[in-house]
mmCIF file of C-alpha atoms and ligand atoms in Angstrom:
data_model
loop_
_atom_site.group_PDB
_atom_site.id
_atom_site.type_symbol
_atom_site.label_atom_id
_atom_site.label_comp_id
_atom_site.label_asym_id
_atom_site.label_seq_id
_atom_site.Cartn_x
_atom_site.Cartn_y
_atom_site.Cartn_z
ATOM 1 C CA UNK A 4 -198.283 160.284 80.390
ATOM 2 C CA UNK A 5 -197.875 159.105 76.753
ATOM 3 C CA UNK A 6 -194.585 158.721 75.452
ATOM 4 C CA UNK A 7 -193.685 157.965 71.864
ATOM 5 C CA UNK A 8 -191.084 155.241 71.811
ATOM 6 C CA UNK A 9 -189.233 155.361 68.276
ATOM 7 C CA UNK A 10 -186.419 153.578 66.021
ATOM 8 C CA UNK A 11 -185.637 155.189 63.023
ATOM 9 C CA UNK A 12 -184.007 153.031 60.611
ATOM 10 C CA UNK A 13 -182.726 154.221 57.306
ATOM 11 C CA UNK A 14 -186.016 153.483 55.371
ATOM 12 C CA UNK A 15 -187.946 152.907 58.486
ATOM 13 C CA UNK A 16 -189.684 153.755 61.429
ATOM 14 C CA UNK A 17 -190.780 151.637 64.388
ATOM 15 C CA UNK A 18 -192.867 153.195 66.677
ATOM 16 C CA UNK A 19 -194.733 152.622 70.636
ATOM 17 C CA UNK A 20 -196.982 154.702 72.136
ATOM 18 C CA UNK A 21 -197.063 153.445 75.796
ATOM 19 C CA UNK A 22 -199.158 155.137 78.965
ATOM 20 C CA UNK A 23 -197.258 155.946 81.687
ATOM 21 C CA UNK A 24 -197.214 155.338 84.544
ATOM 22 C CA UNK A 25 -199.257 152.273 83.928
ATOM 23 C CA UNK A 26 -196.784 150.904 81.085
ATOM 24 C CA UNK A 27 -199.925 150.391 78.871
ATOM 25 C CA UNK A 28 -199.517 150.038 75.186
ATOM 26 C CA UNK A 29 -202.014 152.492 73.234
ATOM 27 C CA UNK A 30 -200.673 151.596 70.060
ATOM 28 C CA UNK A 31 -197.581 150.346 68.215
ATOM 29 C CA UNK A 32 -196.529 150.325 64.432
ATOM 30 C CA UNK A 33 -194.162 150.153 61.401
ATOM 31 C CA UNK A 34 -193.526 152.599 59.143
ATOM 32 C CA UNK A 35 -191.240 150.698 56.348
ATOM 33 C CA UNK A 36 -189.494 151.820 52.673
ATOM 34 C CA UNK A 37 -189.929 155.574 53.593
ATOM 35 C CA UNK A 38 -188.211 156.905 50.450
ATOM 36 C CA UNK A 39 -189.429 154.389 48.162
ATOM 37 C CA UNK A 40 -193.286 154.975 45.742
ATOM 38 C CA UNK A 41 -194.899 151.463 47.176
ATOM 39 C CA UNK A 42 -193.615 152.393 51.396
ATOM 40 C CA UNK A 43 -196.356 151.115 53.727
ATOM 41 C CA UNK A 44 -196.970 151.058 57.211
ATOM 42 C CA UNK A 45 -198.841 148.877 60.004
ATOM 43 C CA UNK A 46 -200.581 150.399 63.074
ATOM 44 C CA UNK A 47 -201.804 147.749 66.015
ATOM 45 C CA UNK A 48 -204.377 149.759 68.585
ATOM 46 C CA UNK A 49 -206.854 148.270 70.861
ATOM 47 C CA UNK A 50 -206.952 144.603 68.649
ATOM 48 C CA UNK A 51 -207.214 146.603 65.847
ATOM 49 C CA UNK A 52 -204.634 146.814 62.863
ATOM 50 C CA UNK A 53 -204.730 148.681 59.802
ATOM 51 C CA UNK A 54 -201.971 148.505 56.795
ATOM 52 C CA UNK A 55 -201.380 150.746 53.935
ATOM 53 C CA UNK A 56 -199.626 150.965 51.165
ATOM 54 C CA UNK A 57 -199.065 155.001 49.717
ATOM 55 C CA UNK A 58 -196.265 156.923 49.039
ATOM 56 C CA UNK A 59 -194.027 158.250 51.987
ATOM 57 C CA UNK A 60 -191.582 160.640 50.404
ATOM 58 C CA UNK A 61 -189.183 160.794 53.388
ATOM 59 C CA UNK A 62 -189.532 160.695 57.569
ATOM 60 C CA UNK A 63 -191.225 164.251 58.175
ATOM 61 C CA UNK A 64 -194.013 162.392 55.599
ATOM 62 C CA UNK A 65 -194.362 159.475 57.664
ATOM 63 C CA UNK A 66 -193.973 161.390 61.037
ATOM 64 C CA UNK A 67 -197.512 163.267 59.770
ATOM 65 C CA UNK A 68 -198.946 160.379 58.702
ATOM 66 C CA UNK A 69 -198.377 158.840 61.856
ATOM 67 C CA UNK A 70 -199.715 161.621 64.138
ATOM 68 C CA UNK A 71 -202.958 161.593 61.545
ATOM 69 C CA UNK A 72 -203.273 158.307 61.883
ATOM 70 C CA UNK A 73 -202.983 158.425 65.681
ATOM 71 C CA UNK A 74 -205.750 161.258 65.809
ATOM 72 C CA UNK A 75 -208.104 159.669 62.895
ATOM 73 C CA UNK A 76 -208.368 156.974 64.869
ATOM 74 C CA UNK A 77 -209.282 158.089 68.841
ATOM 75 C CA UNK A 78 -205.532 156.857 69.801
ATOM 76 C CA UNK A 79 -205.316 160.400 71.009
ATOM 77 C CA UNK A 80 -208.135 162.847 71.271
ATOM 78 C CA UNK A 81 -204.994 166.302 70.345
ATOM 79 C CA UNK A 82 -201.679 166.617 69.852
ATOM 80 C CA UNK A 83 -201.063 167.522 73.810
ATOM 81 C CA UNK A 84 -201.590 164.073 74.842
ATOM 82 C CA UNK A 85 -197.983 163.120 73.023
ATOM 83 C CA UNK A 86 -195.742 164.551 76.022
ATOM 84 C CA UNK A 87 -192.629 163.523 75.029
ATOM 85 C CA UNK A 88 -190.743 161.312 72.421
ATOM 86 C CA UNK A 89 -187.944 158.941 73.085
ATOM 87 C CA UNK A 90 -185.735 157.874 70.406
ATOM 88 C CA UNK A 91 -183.257 154.941 70.231
ATOM 89 C CA UNK A 92 -179.433 155.662 69.606
ATOM 90 C CA UNK A 93 -177.044 153.922 67.977
ATOM 91 C CA UNK A 94 -173.462 155.427 69.623
ATOM 92 C CA UNK A 95 -172.969 158.029 71.356
ATOM 93 C CA UNK A 96 -169.323 157.142 71.999
ATOM 94 C CA UNK A 97 -167.526 157.794 74.863
ATOM 95 C CA UNK A 98 -169.015 161.201 75.521
ATOM 96 C CA UNK A 99 -172.698 160.192 76.242
ATOM 97 C CA UNK A 100 -173.361 158.415 79.144
ATOM 98 C CA UNK A 101 -176.441 158.712 80.072
ATOM 99 C CA UNK A 102 -180.149 160.054 78.283
ATOM 100 C CA UNK A 103 -181.076 163.309 77.368
ATOM 101 C CA UNK A 104 -183.030 165.905 75.535
ATOM 102 C CA UNK A 105 -182.153 166.451 72.034
ATOM 103 C CA UNK A 106 -181.597 170.236 70.367
ATOM 104 C CA UNK A 107 -180.561 170.877 67.613
ATOM 105 C CA UNK A 108 -176.552 171.430 68.836
ATOM 106 C CA UNK A 109 -176.970 168.096 70.605
ATOM 107 C CA UNK A 110 -177.917 166.740 67.490
ATOM 108 C CA UNK A 111 -174.706 167.898 66.022
ATOM 109 C CA UNK A 112 -172.685 166.553 68.981
ATOM 110 C CA UNK A 113 -173.993 163.212 68.146
ATOM 111 C CA UNK A 114 -173.541 163.047 64.453
ATOM 112 C CA UNK A 115 -169.810 163.126 65.098
ATOM 113 C CA UNK A 116 -170.059 159.597 65.881
ATOM 114 C CA UNK A 117 -172.096 158.786 62.586
ATOM 115 C CA UNK A 118 -168.386 157.061 61.398
ATOM 116 C CA UNK A 119 -169.244 154.620 64.373
ATOM 117 C CA UNK A 120 -172.717 153.434 63.996
ATOM 118 C CA UNK A 121 -173.052 154.471 59.625
ATOM 119 C CA UNK A 122 -176.245 152.384 59.057
ATOM 120 C CA UNK A 123 -178.063 153.229 62.269
ATOM 121 C CA UNK A 124 -176.786 156.671 63.714
ATOM 122 C CA UNK A 125 -177.349 159.148 60.761
ATOM 123 C CA UNK A 126 -181.013 157.205 60.080
ATOM 124 C CA UNK A 127 -181.793 157.799 64.163
ATOM 125 C CA UNK A 128 -180.577 161.337 63.484
ATOM 126 C CA UNK A 129 -183.009 161.670 60.696
ATOM 127 C CA UNK A 130 -186.043 160.399 62.750
ATOM 128 C CA UNK A 131 -185.460 162.726 65.876
ATOM 129 C CA UNK A 132 -185.690 165.928 62.731
ATOM 130 C CA UNK A 133 -188.862 164.866 61.171
ATOM 131 C CA UNK A 134 -190.256 164.795 64.842
ATOM 132 C CA UNK A 135 -188.672 168.377 65.379
ATOM 133 C CA UNK A 136 -190.155 169.170 62.573
ATOM 134 C CA UNK A 137 -193.567 167.810 62.557
ATOM 135 C CA UNK A 138 -193.611 168.434 66.768
ATOM 136 C CA UNK A 139 -192.050 171.407 67.423
ATOM 137 C CA UNK A 140 -193.684 171.814 70.771
ATOM 138 C CA UNK A 141 -192.831 168.199 72.255
ATOM 139 C CA UNK A 142 -189.538 167.643 73.724
ATOM 140 C CA UNK A 143 -187.087 164.355 72.045
ATOM 141 C CA UNK A 144 -185.100 162.428 74.188
ATOM 142 C CA UNK A 145 -182.033 160.200 72.855
ATOM 143 C CA UNK A 146 -181.365 156.712 74.287
ATOM 144 C CA UNK A 147 -178.104 155.594 73.395
ATOM 145 C CA UNK A 148 -177.061 152.114 73.160
ATOM 146 C CA UNK A 149 -174.083 153.022 74.041
ATOM 147 C CA UNK A 150 -173.960 154.791 76.811
ATOM 148 C CA UNK A 151 -174.937 152.050 80.224
ATOM 149 C CA UNK A 152 -171.218 150.447 78.929
ATOM 150 C CA UNK A 153 -169.595 153.456 79.647
ATOM 151 C CA UNK A 154 -169.367 152.701 83.152
ATOM 152 C CA UNK A 155 -166.554 150.226 81.787
ATOM 153 C CA UNK A 156 -162.984 150.671 83.656
ATOM 154 C CA UNK A 157 -159.859 151.490 80.996
ATOM 155 C CA UNK A 158 -158.464 148.095 81.166
ATOM 156 C CA UNK A 159 -161.784 146.476 80.069
ATOM 157 C CA UNK A 160 -162.919 148.340 77.400
ATOM 158 C CA UNK A 161 -159.487 148.894 75.897
ATOM 159 C CA UNK A 162 -158.100 146.757 73.469
ATOM 160 C CA UNK A 163 -154.257 145.292 73.630
ATOM 161 C CA UNK A 164 -152.868 147.764 70.348
ATOM 162 C CA UNK A 165 -150.874 150.651 70.172
ATOM 163 C CA UNK A 166 -152.392 152.987 72.673
ATOM 164 C CA UNK A 167 -152.723 156.015 69.469
ATOM 165 C CA UNK A 168 -155.010 153.814 68.130
ATOM 166 C CA UNK A 169 -157.526 154.596 71.190
ATOM 167 C CA UNK A 170 -156.124 158.110 71.487
ATOM 168 C CA UNK A 171 -155.970 158.863 67.883
ATOM 169 C CA UNK A 172 -159.354 157.092 66.404
ATOM 170 C CA UNK A 173 -160.958 156.327 69.442
ATOM 171 C CA UNK A 174 -160.636 152.528 68.864
ATOM 172 C CA UNK A 175 -161.658 151.047 72.473
ATOM 173 C CA UNK A 176 -164.511 148.773 73.133
ATOM 174 C CA UNK A 177 -168.221 150.561 73.415
ATOM 175 C CA UNK A 178 -170.476 148.042 73.631
ATOM 176 C CA UNK A 179 -174.274 147.982 72.689
ATOM 177 C CA UNK A 180 -177.632 146.580 73.282
ATOM 178 C CA UNK A 181 -177.352 148.886 76.850
ATOM 179 C CA UNK A 182 -180.667 150.053 76.706
ATOM 180 C CA UNK A 183 -181.839 146.193 76.446
ATOM 181 C CA UNK A 184 -178.882 145.324 79.600
ATOM 182 C CA UNK A 185 -179.824 147.987 81.799
ATOM 183 C CA UNK A 186 -183.950 147.354 81.434
ATOM 184 C CA UNK A 187 -183.078 143.594 82.474
ATOM 185 C CA UNK A 188 -180.799 144.779 85.203
ATOM 186 C CA UNK A 189 -183.584 147.045 86.391
ATOM 187 C CA UNK A 190 -186.036 144.529 87.007
ATOM 188 C CA UNK A 191 -184.293 141.777 87.879
ATOM 189 C CA UNK A 192 -182.980 143.791 90.857
ATOM 190 C CA UNK A 193 -186.468 145.558 91.223
ATOM 191 C CA UNK A 194 -187.436 141.907 91.593
ATOM 192 C CA UNK A 195 -184.803 140.838 94.016
ATOM 193 C CA UNK A 196 -185.081 144.660 95.861
ATOM 194 C CA UNK A 197 -181.383 144.673 95.996
ATOM 195 C CA UNK A 198 -179.201 147.176 94.126
ATOM 196 C CA UNK A 199 -175.818 145.602 94.685
ATOM 197 C CA UNK A 200 -176.639 142.593 92.424
ATOM 198 C CA UNK A 201 -173.696 141.132 90.411
ATOM 199 C CA UNK A 202 -176.013 139.929 86.915
ATOM 200 C CA UNK A 203 -174.713 138.570 84.071
ATOM 201 C CA UNK A 204 -177.300 139.589 81.172
ATOM 202 C CA UNK A 205 -177.534 137.320 78.212
ATOM 203 C CA UNK A 206 -179.478 139.118 75.421
ATOM 204 C CA UNK A 207 -179.994 136.131 73.040
ATOM 205 C CA UNK A 208 -181.714 137.411 69.620
ATOM 206 C CA UNK A 209 -180.231 137.424 66.025
ATOM 207 C CA UNK A 210 -177.553 140.325 67.465
ATOM 208 C CA UNK A 211 -176.177 138.872 70.535
ATOM 209 C CA UNK A 212 -174.621 140.379 73.522
ATOM 210 C CA UNK A 213 -173.524 139.325 77.165
ATOM 211 C CA UNK A 214 -173.223 142.052 79.610
ATOM 212 C CA UNK A 215 -171.659 141.626 83.488
ATOM 213 C CA UNK A 216 -173.268 144.006 85.555
ATOM 214 C CA UNK A 217 -172.587 145.059 89.476
ATOM 215 C CA UNK A 218 -174.912 147.136 91.149
ATOM 216 C CA UNK A 219 -175.987 148.463 87.944
ATOM 217 C CA UNK A 220 -172.342 149.286 86.810
ATOM 218 C CA UNK A 221 -171.415 147.561 83.302
ATOM 219 C CA UNK A 222 -168.150 145.624 84.231
ATOM 220 C CA UNK A 223 -167.984 144.570 80.934
ATOM 221 C CA UNK A 224 -169.886 143.191 77.358
ATOM 222 C CA UNK A 225 -169.200 141.159 74.712
ATOM 223 C CA UNK A 226 -169.711 143.107 71.856
ATOM 224 C CA UNK A 227 -167.009 145.612 71.029
ATOM 225 C CA UNK A 228 -166.150 148.137 68.780
ATOM 226 C CA UNK A 229 -169.081 147.508 66.467
ATOM 227 C CA UNK A 230 -171.447 144.429 67.526
ATOM 228 C CA UNK A 231 -169.708 142.291 64.994
ATOM 229 C CA UNK A 232 -167.946 140.690 68.560
ATOM 230 C CA UNK A 233 -168.505 138.410 70.868
ATOM 231 C CA UNK A 234 -170.594 135.547 71.392
ATOM 232 C CA UNK A 235 -171.557 133.484 67.900
ATOM 233 C CA UNK A 236 -174.478 135.536 66.829
ATOM 234 C CA UNK A 237 -177.459 134.734 63.844
ATOM 235 C CA UNK A 238 -175.521 135.814 60.809
ATOM 236 C CA UNK A 239 -172.227 137.504 63.031
ATOM 237 C CA UNK A 240 -169.554 135.298 63.773
ATOM 238 C CA UNK A 241 -168.835 137.313 66.888
ATOM 239 C CA UNK A 242 -164.476 137.216 67.917
ATOM 240 C CA UNK A 243 -162.401 135.415 65.570
ATOM 241 C CA UNK A 244 -158.890 135.325 64.644
ATOM 242 C CA UNK A 245 -158.343 139.270 62.864
ATOM 243 C CA UNK A 246 -155.391 137.502 60.680
ATOM 244 C CA UNK A 247 -158.223 135.874 58.952
ATOM 245 C CA UNK A 248 -159.412 138.849 57.022
ATOM 246 C CA UNK A 249 -156.397 139.957 55.004
ATOM 247 C CA UNK A 250 -155.883 135.599 54.153
ATOM 248 C CA UNK A 251 -158.905 135.732 52.936
ATOM 249 C CA UNK A 252 -159.024 138.583 50.955
ATOM 250 C CA UNK A 253 -155.636 137.168 49.101
ATOM 251 C CA UNK A 254 -157.579 133.797 48.736
ATOM 252 C CA UNK A 255 -160.885 135.257 46.884
ATOM 253 C CA UNK A 256 -159.688 138.700 45.770
ATOM 254 C CA UNK A 257 -162.978 140.004 48.151
ATOM 255 C CA UNK A 258 -162.300 143.375 49.767
ATOM 256 C CA UNK A 259 -161.931 144.046 53.617
ATOM 257 C CA UNK A 260 -164.766 145.684 53.802
ATOM 258 C CA UNK A 261 -166.598 142.541 51.610
ATOM 259 C CA UNK A 262 -165.071 139.959 54.162
ATOM 260 C CA UNK A 263 -166.840 141.989 57.203
ATOM 261 C CA UNK A 264 -169.987 142.075 55.216
ATOM 262 C CA UNK A 265 -169.136 138.365 55.139
ATOM 263 C CA UNK A 266 -168.421 138.290 58.688
ATOM 264 C CA UNK A 267 -171.329 140.778 59.403
ATOM 265 C CA UNK A 268 -174.427 138.997 57.535
ATOM 266 C CA UNK A 269 -173.184 135.320 56.249
ATOM 267 C CA UNK A 270 -171.559 134.032 59.345
ATOM 268 C CA UNK A 271 -172.692 132.853 62.672
ATOM 269 C CA UNK A 272 -175.467 129.894 63.046
ATOM 270 C CA UNK A 273 -176.216 130.707 59.336
ATOM 271 C CA UNK A 274 -172.846 130.189 58.292
ATOM 272 C CA UNK A 275 -171.973 127.179 60.281
ATOM 273 C CA UNK A 276 -175.800 125.609 59.701
ATOM 274 C CA UNK A 277 -175.970 126.561 56.019
ATOM 275 C CA UNK A 278 -179.582 126.659 56.472
ATOM 276 C CA UNK A 279 -180.669 129.586 58.608
ATOM 277 C CA UNK A 280 -179.663 132.202 60.683
ATOM 278 C CA UNK A 281 -183.106 132.077 62.717
ATOM 279 C CA UNK A 282 -182.968 129.236 65.543
ATOM 280 C CA UNK A 283 -185.693 127.914 65.495
ATOM 281 C CA UNK A 284 -184.833 126.359 61.693
ATOM 282 C CA UNK A 285 -181.983 125.407 63.322
ATOM 283 C CA UNK A 286 -183.430 123.512 66.044
ATOM 284 C CA UNK A 287 -185.987 121.920 63.251
ATOM 285 C CA UNK A 288 -183.144 120.678 61.654
ATOM 286 C CA UNK A 289 -180.865 119.524 63.677
ATOM 287 C CA UNK A 290 -184.057 117.445 65.507
ATOM 288 C CA UNK A 291 -183.928 115.881 62.080
ATOM 289 C CA UNK A 292 -180.720 115.091 62.563
ATOM 290 C CA UNK A 293 -178.675 117.676 60.179
ATOM 291 C CA UNK A 294 -175.060 117.180 61.054
ATOM 292 C CA UNK A 295 -174.324 120.917 60.743
ATOM 293 C CA UNK A 296 -177.297 122.047 62.426
ATOM 294 C CA UNK A 297 -176.108 120.094 65.128
ATOM 295 C CA UNK A 298 -172.813 121.907 65.067
ATOM 296 C CA UNK A 299 -173.868 125.385 64.851
ATOM 297 C CA UNK A 300 -176.220 124.504 68.161
ATOM 298 C CA UNK A 301 -173.631 123.405 69.643
ATOM 299 C CA UNK A 302 -170.877 126.290 68.605
ATOM 300 C CA UNK A 303 -173.736 128.498 69.649
ATOM 301 C CA UNK A 304 -174.431 127.383 72.949
ATOM 302 C CA UNK A 305 -170.226 126.432 73.982
ATOM 303 C CA UNK A 306 -169.059 130.502 72.836
ATOM 304 C CA UNK A 307 -172.240 132.044 75.190
ATOM 305 C CA UNK A 308 -171.689 129.652 78.224
ATOM 306 C CA UNK A 309 -167.868 130.115 77.891
ATOM 307 C CA UNK A 310 -168.474 134.288 78.199
ATOM 308 C CA UNK A 311 -170.612 133.234 81.355
ATOM 309 C CA UNK A 312 -167.867 131.631 82.998
ATOM 310 C CA UNK A 313 -165.535 134.145 82.255
ATOM 311 C CA UNK A 314 -168.036 136.642 84.002
ATOM 312 C CA UNK A 315 -168.235 134.944 86.574
ATOM 313 C CA UNK A 316 -164.825 134.926 87.033
ATOM 314 C CA UNK A 317 -164.895 138.806 86.350
ATOM 315 C CA UNK A 318 -167.679 139.603 88.864
ATOM 316 C CA UNK A 319 -166.221 137.004 91.340
ATOM 317 C CA UNK A 320 -169.231 134.828 91.609
ATOM 318 C CA UNK A 321 -172.402 136.048 89.992
ATOM 319 C CA UNK A 322 -176.195 136.245 91.958
ATOM 320 C CA UNK A 323 -178.089 135.940 88.761
ATOM 321 C CA UNK A 324 -177.570 134.493 85.288
ATOM 322 C CA UNK A 325 -180.747 136.425 82.789
ATOM 323 C CA UNK A 326 -181.473 135.433 79.376
ATOM 324 C CA UNK A 327 -183.715 137.823 76.915
ATOM 325 C CA UNK A 328 -184.114 138.501 73.463
ATOM 326 C CA UNK A 329 -185.770 136.083 70.731
ATOM 327 C CA UNK A 330 -183.480 132.692 71.495
ATOM 328 C CA UNK A 331 -183.227 133.522 75.434
ATOM 329 C CA UNK A 332 -186.933 134.323 75.963
ATOM 330 C CA UNK A 333 -188.588 131.386 73.769
ATOM 331 C CA UNK A 334 -185.685 128.466 73.110
ATOM 332 C CA UNK A 335 -185.695 126.464 75.784
ATOM 333 C CA UNK A 336 -183.657 124.390 73.474
ATOM 334 C CA UNK A 337 -181.015 126.622 73.424
ATOM 335 C CA UNK A 338 -181.656 127.612 77.000
ATOM 336 C CA UNK A 339 -180.670 123.953 77.940
ATOM 337 C CA UNK A 340 -178.096 123.717 75.840
ATOM 338 C CA UNK A 341 -176.270 126.838 77.372
ATOM 339 C CA UNK A 342 -176.893 125.727 80.997
ATOM 340 C CA UNK A 343 -175.488 122.164 80.518
ATOM 341 C CA UNK A 344 -172.516 123.850 79.620
ATOM 342 C CA UNK A 345 -171.773 125.836 82.590
ATOM 343 C CA UNK A 346 -172.054 123.364 84.896
ATOM 344 C CA UNK A 347 -168.818 123.982 86.909
ATOM 345 C CA UNK A 348 -170.449 126.707 87.558
ATOM 346 C CA UNK A 349 -172.831 124.819 90.363
ATOM 347 C CA UNK A 350 -176.118 126.111 87.562
ATOM 348 C CA UNK A 351 -178.652 123.259 87.174
ATOM 349 C CA UNK A 352 -181.283 123.751 84.850
ATOM 350 C CA UNK A 353 -184.772 122.498 85.509
ATOM 351 C CA UNK A 354 -186.583 121.487 82.707
ATOM 352 C CA UNK A 355 -189.852 121.194 83.897
ATOM 353 C CA UNK A 356 -189.299 125.113 84.736
ATOM 354 C CA UNK A 357 -187.720 125.560 81.814
ATOM 355 C CA UNK A 358 -190.587 125.141 79.506
ATOM 356 C CA UNK A 359 -191.567 128.049 79.038
ATOM 357 C CA UNK A 360 -191.917 131.214 76.336
ATOM 358 C CA UNK A 361 -191.668 135.100 76.514
ATOM 359 C CA UNK A 362 -192.337 135.512 80.620
ATOM 360 C CA UNK A 363 -190.493 136.158 83.424
ATOM 361 C CA UNK A 364 -189.510 132.894 85.106
ATOM 362 C CA UNK A 365 -187.549 131.395 86.886
ATOM 363 C CA UNK A 366 -185.640 128.129 85.177
ATOM 364 C CA UNK A 367 -183.568 126.347 87.432
ATOM 365 C CA UNK A 368 -183.957 124.505 89.963
ATOM 366 C CA UNK A 369 -183.868 125.555 93.445
ATOM 367 C CA UNK A 370 -180.304 123.644 94.304
ATOM 368 C CA UNK A 371 -178.735 125.814 91.324
ATOM 369 C CA UNK A 372 -175.192 127.529 93.016
ATOM 370 C CA UNK A 373 -176.710 130.898 90.647
ATOM 371 C CA UNK A 374 -180.327 131.394 89.447
ATOM 372 C CA UNK A 375 -181.399 131.812 86.172
ATOM 373 C CA UNK A 376 -184.377 133.548 84.897
ATOM 374 C CA UNK A 377 -185.790 134.673 81.690
ATOM 375 C CA UNK A 378 -186.435 138.051 81.416
ATOM 376 C CA UNK A 379 -188.186 139.358 78.564
ATOM 377 C CA UNK A 380 -186.375 142.396 77.315
ATOM 378 C CA UNK A 381 -188.396 145.909 76.607
ATOM 379 C CA UNK A 382 -186.620 148.443 74.797
ATOM 380 C CA UNK A 383 -189.089 150.248 73.787
ATOM 381 C CA UNK A 384 -190.485 150.988 77.686
ATOM 382 C CA UNK A 385 -186.694 151.978 78.761
ATOM 383 C CA UNK A 386 -186.793 154.669 76.265
ATOM 384 C CA UNK A 387 -190.072 156.033 77.070
ATOM 385 C CA UNK A 388 -189.055 155.337 80.887
ATOM 386 C CA UNK A 389 -186.205 157.415 80.482
ATOM 387 C CA UNK A 390 -188.327 160.425 78.444
ATOM 388 C CA UNK A 391 -190.841 160.524 81.142
ATOM 389 C CA UNK A 392 -187.754 161.046 83.308
ATOM 390 C CA UNK A 393 -186.413 164.032 81.558
ATOM 391 C CA UNK A 394 -189.374 165.645 80.631
ATOM 392 C CA UNK A 395 -190.684 165.739 83.954
HETATM 393 P P1 ADP B 30 -183.609 140.830 66.757
HETATM 394 O O1 ADP B 30 -182.056 140.916 67.126
HETATM 395 O O2 ADP B 30 -183.602 141.232 65.360
HETATM 396 O O3 ADP B 30 -184.341 141.932 68.096
HETATM 397 P P2 ADP B 30 -185.143 138.786 68.326
HETATM 398 O O4 ADP B 30 -184.335 139.580 69.655
HETATM 399 O O5 ADP B 30 -186.609 139.266 67.836
HETATM 400 O O6 ADP B 30 -183.842 139.786 67.175
HETATM 401 O O7 ADP B 30 -184.982 137.470 68.007
HETATM 402 C C1 ADP B 30 -184.593 137.117 66.760
HETATM 403 C C2 ADP B 30 -184.689 135.397 67.173
HETATM 404 O O8 ADP B 30 -185.111 134.721 68.240
HETATM 405 C C3 ADP B 30 -184.802 134.610 65.729
HETATM 406 O O9 ADP B 30 -183.410 134.936 64.931
HETATM 407 C C4 ADP B 30 -185.286 133.289 65.957
HETATM 408 O O10 ADP B 30 -183.914 132.988 65.784
HETATM 409 C C5 ADP B 30 -185.676 133.484 67.636
HETATM 410 N N1 ADP B 30 -186.568 133.101 67.674
HETATM 411 C C6 ADP B 30 -188.242 133.906 68.283
HETATM 412 N N2 ADP B 30 -188.809 132.848 68.438
HETATM 413 C C7 ADP B 30 -188.181 130.827 68.821
HETATM 414 C C8 ADP B 30 -188.592 130.326 68.973
HETATM 415 N N3 ADP B 30 -189.557 130.108 69.436
HETATM 416 N N4 ADP B 30 -187.842 129.450 69.507
HETATM 417 C C9 ADP B 30 -186.471 129.245 68.789
HETATM 418 N N5 ADP B 30 -185.977 130.881 68.342
HETATM 419 C C10 ADP B 30 -186.735 131.515 68.572
#
């Protein structure tokens, strides 16, 4: 069975065509600048790569072009070979607790959460509508970033603020990266052949979040009402004292939205190092002795370590710690800095094992009290697996 896994942005559309159950990637690619005159797309398949510049008026035109290319390049022989399309959808509020088959009515219900994910949700919905139009006979499945976290207890997802903010406006922790954390839990629990594992899953990419999972149920996660909360990230601040916002507004004359934009886009590794949001650049600068880069790296590792220690307490002792995403999978330097800061939990890193990139691997020593694994994430595959299950 071939499934298209799709992530639609406001002017982009990322796709992976996956054959299941073999998990073979038949093609992947990205359509960019949709709606602009210089739109372009790249498709990779069979060791080949095609890049074209064309005018993609809207997402439906991009989807039509995608189908045309899949057929022309014999990636599929007919449209019938695409049996389902799985869509990444950012926000399903508290209403959607599972992935599900989409229809007009459900899309309408999802759009209620557009104000909670204004940059992503309308675009995600637009992507679904484009596929409904171009491939009317193919089922579409919605896979939400928020659903995995819906098992959190009230005492974890509520903020200690006036209760009416929750009942009237839906102010609560929703959590994000749920598809990645769910994939990591699935991978590690299959590896250990256990369904009662207590896992601290650390998704550390440009965005980043940690998730405490007990037997497949999320106990807590670091992102909150929005993805701005939790650990320090590439460009996001993570948790800060909210009183900073009105104070800086007065000092700079900026609006609240502008300050929140600074917290989302000009903070984190970038804000502290003044160099880059990319941990590779920060690592290189810190090797050369750049003090702010060193400071940024240390702060980044410490915030993550602090949450790991907190989640170990929340889980009453974790069975395993996993690291994933761009930094977690690739940066041996950052992994070492994090593990060195959780020695009090009995975690011991094995430097030789830690010298790895992008592979499933144990990186802690045999006498580490909690084993630490690098587990590559694969959100596209998780979306495809959900889609297969629902349409079968
Ligand atoms: P996103 O949140 O955008 O999906 P990714 O998970 O792709 O982010 O992570 C991107 C980040 O991964 C980059 O910003 C970079 O900091 C980091 N990264 C990728 N490769 C390496 C590497 N070899 N060493 C250190 N950091 C890396």
